[in-house]
Short mmCIF file of C-alpha atoms in Angstrom, two decimals:
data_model
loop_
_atom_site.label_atom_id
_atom_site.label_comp_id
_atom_site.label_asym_id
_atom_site.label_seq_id
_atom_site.Cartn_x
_atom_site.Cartn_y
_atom_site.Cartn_z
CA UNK A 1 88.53 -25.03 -123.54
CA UNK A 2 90.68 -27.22 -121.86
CA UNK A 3 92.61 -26.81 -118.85
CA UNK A 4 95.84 -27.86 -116.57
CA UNK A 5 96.86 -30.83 -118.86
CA UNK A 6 99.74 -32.59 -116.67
CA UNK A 7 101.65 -35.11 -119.04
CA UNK A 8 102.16 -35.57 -122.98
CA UNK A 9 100.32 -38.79 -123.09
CA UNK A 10 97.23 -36.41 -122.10
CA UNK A 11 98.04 -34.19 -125.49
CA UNK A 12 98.59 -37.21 -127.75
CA UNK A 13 96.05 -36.90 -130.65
CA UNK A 14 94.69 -33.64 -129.17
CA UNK A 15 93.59 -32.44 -132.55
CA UNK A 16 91.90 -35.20 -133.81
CA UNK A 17 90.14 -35.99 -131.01
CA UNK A 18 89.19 -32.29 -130.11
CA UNK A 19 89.07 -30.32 -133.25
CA UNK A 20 87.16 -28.20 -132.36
CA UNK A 21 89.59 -26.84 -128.97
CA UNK A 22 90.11 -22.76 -129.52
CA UNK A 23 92.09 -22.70 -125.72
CA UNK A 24 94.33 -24.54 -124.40
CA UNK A 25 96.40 -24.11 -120.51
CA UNK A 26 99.63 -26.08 -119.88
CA UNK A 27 100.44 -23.33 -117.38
CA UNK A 28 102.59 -25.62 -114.23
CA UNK A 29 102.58 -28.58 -116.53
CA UNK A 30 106.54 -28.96 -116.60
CA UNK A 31 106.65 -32.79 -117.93
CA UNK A 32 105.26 -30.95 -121.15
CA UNK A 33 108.58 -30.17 -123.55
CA UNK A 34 108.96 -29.87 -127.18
CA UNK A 35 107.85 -33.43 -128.32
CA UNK A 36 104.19 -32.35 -127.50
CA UNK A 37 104.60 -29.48 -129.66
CA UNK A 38 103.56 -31.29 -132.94
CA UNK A 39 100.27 -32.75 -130.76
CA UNK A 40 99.63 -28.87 -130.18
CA UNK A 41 100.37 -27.53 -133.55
CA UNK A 42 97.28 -30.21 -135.02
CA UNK A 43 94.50 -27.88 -133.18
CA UNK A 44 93.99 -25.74 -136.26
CA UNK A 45 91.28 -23.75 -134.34
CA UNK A 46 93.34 -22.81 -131.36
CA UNK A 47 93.27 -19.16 -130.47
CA UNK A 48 93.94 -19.27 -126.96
CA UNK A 49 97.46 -20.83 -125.56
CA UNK A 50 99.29 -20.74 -122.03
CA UNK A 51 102.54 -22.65 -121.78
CA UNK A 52 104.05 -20.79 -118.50
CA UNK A 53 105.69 -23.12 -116.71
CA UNK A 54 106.41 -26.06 -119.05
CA UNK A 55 109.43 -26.81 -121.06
CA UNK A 56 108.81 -25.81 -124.48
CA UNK A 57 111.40 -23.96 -125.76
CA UNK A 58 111.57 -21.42 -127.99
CA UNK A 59 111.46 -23.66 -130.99
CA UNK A 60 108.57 -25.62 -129.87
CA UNK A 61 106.72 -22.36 -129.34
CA UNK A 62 107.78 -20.85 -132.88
CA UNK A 63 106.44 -24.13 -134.44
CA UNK A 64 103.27 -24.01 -132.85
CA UNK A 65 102.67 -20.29 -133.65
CA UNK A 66 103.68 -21.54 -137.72
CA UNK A 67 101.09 -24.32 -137.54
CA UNK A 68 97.79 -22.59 -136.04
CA UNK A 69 96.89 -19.79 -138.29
CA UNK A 70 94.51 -18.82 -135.95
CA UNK A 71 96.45 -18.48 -132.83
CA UNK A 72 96.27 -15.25 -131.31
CA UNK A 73 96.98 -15.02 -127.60
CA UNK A 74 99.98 -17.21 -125.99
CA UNK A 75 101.18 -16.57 -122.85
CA UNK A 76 104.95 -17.45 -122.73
CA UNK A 77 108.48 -15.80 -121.37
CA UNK A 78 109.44 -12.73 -122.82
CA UNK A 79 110.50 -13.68 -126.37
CA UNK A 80 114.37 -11.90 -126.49
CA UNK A 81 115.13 -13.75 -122.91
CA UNK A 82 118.38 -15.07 -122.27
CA UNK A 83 117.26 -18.29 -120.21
CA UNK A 84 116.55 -21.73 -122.23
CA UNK A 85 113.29 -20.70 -123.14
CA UNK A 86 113.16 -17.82 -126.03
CA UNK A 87 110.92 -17.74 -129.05
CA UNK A 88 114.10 -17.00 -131.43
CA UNK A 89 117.32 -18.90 -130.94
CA UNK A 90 119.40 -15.15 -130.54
CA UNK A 91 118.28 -11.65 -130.48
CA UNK A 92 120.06 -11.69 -133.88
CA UNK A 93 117.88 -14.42 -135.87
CA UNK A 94 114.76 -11.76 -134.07
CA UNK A 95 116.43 -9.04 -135.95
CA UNK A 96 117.01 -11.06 -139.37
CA UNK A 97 113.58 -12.07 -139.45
CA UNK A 98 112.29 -8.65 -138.65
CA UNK A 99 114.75 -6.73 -141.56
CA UNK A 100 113.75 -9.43 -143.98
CA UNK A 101 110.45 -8.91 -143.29
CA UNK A 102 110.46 -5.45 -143.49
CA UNK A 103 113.17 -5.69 -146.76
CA UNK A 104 110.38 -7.64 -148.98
CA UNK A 105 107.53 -5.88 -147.91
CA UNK A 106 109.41 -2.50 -148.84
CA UNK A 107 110.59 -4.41 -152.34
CA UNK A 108 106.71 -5.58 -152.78
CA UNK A 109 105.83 -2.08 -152.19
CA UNK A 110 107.83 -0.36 -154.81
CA UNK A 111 106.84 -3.18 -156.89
CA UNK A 112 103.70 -2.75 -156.79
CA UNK A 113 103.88 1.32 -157.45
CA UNK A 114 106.51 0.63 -160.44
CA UNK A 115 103.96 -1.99 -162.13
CA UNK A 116 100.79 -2.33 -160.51
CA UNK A 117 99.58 -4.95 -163.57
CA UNK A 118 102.32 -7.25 -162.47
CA UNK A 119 101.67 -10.40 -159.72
CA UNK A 120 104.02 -9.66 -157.06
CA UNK A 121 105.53 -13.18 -155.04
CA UNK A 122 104.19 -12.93 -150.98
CA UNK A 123 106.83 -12.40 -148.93
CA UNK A 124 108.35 -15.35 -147.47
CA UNK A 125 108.26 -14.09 -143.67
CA UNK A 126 104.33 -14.69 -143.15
CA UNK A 127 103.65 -12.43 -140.34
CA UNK A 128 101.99 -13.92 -137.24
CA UNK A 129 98.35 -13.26 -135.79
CA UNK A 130 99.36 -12.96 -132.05
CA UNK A 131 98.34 -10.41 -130.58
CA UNK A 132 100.35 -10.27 -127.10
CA UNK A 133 104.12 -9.83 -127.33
CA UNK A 134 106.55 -9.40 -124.25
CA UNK A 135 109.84 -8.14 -124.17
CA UNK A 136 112.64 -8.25 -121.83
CA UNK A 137 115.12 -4.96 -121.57
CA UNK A 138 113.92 -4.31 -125.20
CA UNK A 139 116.57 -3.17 -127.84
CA UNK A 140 115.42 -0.34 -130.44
CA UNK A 141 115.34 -2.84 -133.38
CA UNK A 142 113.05 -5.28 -131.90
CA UNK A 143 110.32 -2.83 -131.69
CA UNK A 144 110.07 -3.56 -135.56
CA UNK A 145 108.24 -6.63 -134.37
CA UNK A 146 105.10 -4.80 -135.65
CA UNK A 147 106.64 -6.33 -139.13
CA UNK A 148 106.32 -9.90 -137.81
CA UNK A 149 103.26 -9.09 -135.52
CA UNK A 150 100.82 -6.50 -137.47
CA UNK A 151 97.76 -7.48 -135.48
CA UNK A 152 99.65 -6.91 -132.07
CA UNK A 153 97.31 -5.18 -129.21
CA UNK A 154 99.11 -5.81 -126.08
CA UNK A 155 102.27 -5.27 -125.80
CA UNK A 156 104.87 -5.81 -122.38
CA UNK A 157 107.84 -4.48 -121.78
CA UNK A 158 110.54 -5.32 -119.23
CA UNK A 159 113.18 -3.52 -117.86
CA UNK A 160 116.13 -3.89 -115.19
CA UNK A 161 117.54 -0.66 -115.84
CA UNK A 162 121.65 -2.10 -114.74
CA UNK A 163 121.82 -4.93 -117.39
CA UNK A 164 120.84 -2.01 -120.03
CA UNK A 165 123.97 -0.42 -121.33
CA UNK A 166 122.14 1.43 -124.46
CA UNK A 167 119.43 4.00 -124.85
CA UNK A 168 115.99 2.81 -126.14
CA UNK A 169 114.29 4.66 -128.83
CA UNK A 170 111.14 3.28 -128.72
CA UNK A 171 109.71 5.35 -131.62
CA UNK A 172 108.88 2.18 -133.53
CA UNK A 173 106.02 1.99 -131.42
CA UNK A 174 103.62 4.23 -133.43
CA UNK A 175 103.64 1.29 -136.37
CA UNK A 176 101.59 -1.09 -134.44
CA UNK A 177 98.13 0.01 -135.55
CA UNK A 178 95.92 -1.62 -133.67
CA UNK A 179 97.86 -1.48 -129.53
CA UNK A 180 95.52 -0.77 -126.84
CA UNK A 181 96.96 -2.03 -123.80
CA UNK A 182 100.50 -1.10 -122.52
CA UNK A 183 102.31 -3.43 -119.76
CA UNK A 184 105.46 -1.52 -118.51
CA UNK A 185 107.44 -3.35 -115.60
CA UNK A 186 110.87 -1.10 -113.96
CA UNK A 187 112.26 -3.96 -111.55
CA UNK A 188 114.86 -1.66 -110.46
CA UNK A 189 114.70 1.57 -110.52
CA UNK A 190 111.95 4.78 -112.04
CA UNK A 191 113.04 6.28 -115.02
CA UNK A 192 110.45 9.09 -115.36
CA UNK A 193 112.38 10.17 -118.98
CA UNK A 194 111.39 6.44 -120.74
CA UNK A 195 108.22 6.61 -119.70
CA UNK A 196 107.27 10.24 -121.13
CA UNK A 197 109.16 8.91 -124.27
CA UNK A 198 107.21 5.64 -124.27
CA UNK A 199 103.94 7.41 -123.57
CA UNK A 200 104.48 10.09 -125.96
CA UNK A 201 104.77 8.01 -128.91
CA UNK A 202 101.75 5.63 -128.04
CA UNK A 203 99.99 7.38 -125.49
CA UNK A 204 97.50 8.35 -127.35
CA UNK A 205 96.48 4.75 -128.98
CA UNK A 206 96.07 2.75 -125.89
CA UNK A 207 92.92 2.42 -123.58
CA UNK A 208 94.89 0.43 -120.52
CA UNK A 209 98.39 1.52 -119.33
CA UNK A 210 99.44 -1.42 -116.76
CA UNK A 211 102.61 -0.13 -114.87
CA UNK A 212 104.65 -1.10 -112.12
CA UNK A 213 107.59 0.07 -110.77
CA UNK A 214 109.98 -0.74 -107.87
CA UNK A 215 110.92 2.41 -106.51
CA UNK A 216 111.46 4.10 -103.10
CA UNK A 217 108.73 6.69 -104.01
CA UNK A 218 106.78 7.21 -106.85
CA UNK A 219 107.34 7.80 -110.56
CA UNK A 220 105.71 10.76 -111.91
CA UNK A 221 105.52 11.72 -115.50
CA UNK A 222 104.40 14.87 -117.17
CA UNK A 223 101.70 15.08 -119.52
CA UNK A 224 101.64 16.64 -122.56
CA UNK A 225 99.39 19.76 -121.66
CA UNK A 226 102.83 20.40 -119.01
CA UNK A 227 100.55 19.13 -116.06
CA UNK A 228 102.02 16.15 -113.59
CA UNK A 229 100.14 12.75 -112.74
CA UNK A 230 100.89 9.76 -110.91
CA UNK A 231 101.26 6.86 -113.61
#
C-alpha cells in the first residue's frame, strides 16, 4: 500500500519497481494528470485506487481501469459529470458502450441457445471488475451499467433535483446481482416518491443504505408492510 504520492516523477516505474502494490492513494495530489496514467496502468496487481483530487481525466481513468484486470475499487468523480473530469467523454459514448454491450451479449445468448456446439466470439466490450460506481443526477439508461460493471456492490447516486428535467426509472437496478451498499445523496430537496421507488426495487439486496438529504425536515418513506420509518 502506498500512500499520498505528490508528483509524477514519484510514479515513474511504479510497476516495476513495486509489483507487487494492490493500493494505491493520489487523493490531493493535483500535479498528477494523465501522463502518469501509463506509470499506473503497469501495477497489474492493483485493486485498490484513489485519484480524488488530481487531474486525471476521464480518459486517463478509463485507461487505467483497461490495463489492471484486477482493479476493483477507485474512488473518482461521479462518472456521467459534466466538469473536465468524467470517465466517458459524453453521457452518449456511456450509453453506446452500455447498448453494445448489452446488444452482443443478447446476440451471444441466442447464439448459444440456436447452436450450443458452435464457439461463439467474446464480446468486444470486456466488462470491468469495479465494484464502486457513482452517478451524478442519473438518467434511466445508465443504470444498464450493470452490463459494463457485473461485479458492482456499491453503488452512489446523486441528485440536485432542479437540473433534472426527466423522471428516473430506476428499475434497472434489480440486474446488479451482487449490490449491498446503497449511497443516495438529495442536495436539494426530499423526494420521498424516488426513494420508495429506489428502495423498492433493491431494497431488499442491500445490507447498508447510506442517505443524506438536505431538507428542512425529514424524509420519510413507507415500507412495504404500509408502516413509516425515518430513512
Amino acid at each position: 500500500k502506498i500512500m499520498y504520492i505528490a508528483i509524477y516523477m514519484m510514479l515513474i516505474d511504479i510497476g516495476l519497481i513495486c509489483p507487487k502494490i494492490m493500493e494505491l492513494s493520489l487523493k490531493g495530489s493535483n500535479k498528477i494528470e494523465d501522463g502518469s496514467a501509463e506509470s499506473i496502468s503497469s501495477c497489474k496487481n492493483l485493486m485498490i485506487l484513489d485519484i480524488q483530487g488530481t487531474k486525471i481525466s476521464g480518459k486517463g481513468c478509463l485507461s487505467i481501469i483497461e490495463s489492471c484486470p484486477k482493479l476493483e475499487w477507485i474512488e473518482h468523480c461521479p462518472f456521467n459529470c459534466d466538469s473536465d473530469f468524467q470517465i466517458f467523454r459524453s453521457r452518449k459514448e456511456m450509453f453506446a458502450l452500455i447498448q453494445k454491450g448489452y446488444q452482443e451479449l443478447q446476440l451471444n445468448q441466442a447464439a448459444r441457445e440456436n447452436s450450443p456446439s458452435v464457439n461463439i466470439n467474446p464480446a468486444t466490450v470486456e466488462p470491468y471488475n469495479i465494484k464502486n460506481f457513482w452517478l451524478f443526477n442519473p438518467k434511466s439508461e445508465e443504470l444498464h451499467v450493470s452490463q459494463l460493471c457485473p461485479k458492482l456492490e456499491k453503488i452512489r447516486l446523486d441528485f440536485v433535483f432542479q437540473d433534472m428535467e426527466f423522471a428516473l426509472d430506476a428499475s434497472t437496478l434489480v440486474n446488479f446481482k451482487h449490490l449491498s451498499t446503497l449511497d443516495l445523496n438529495f442536495y436539494d430537496r426530499h423526494q420521498n416518491s424516488l426513494l420508495d421507488h429506489i428502495l423498492g426495487i433493491c431494497g431488499e439486496k442491500i445490507s447498508t443504505l447510506i442517505y443524506n438529504v438536505c431538507a428542512d425536515y425529514r424524509s420519510v418513506s413507507r415500507g412495504r408492510q404500509g408502516t413509516q420509518g425515518d430513512r
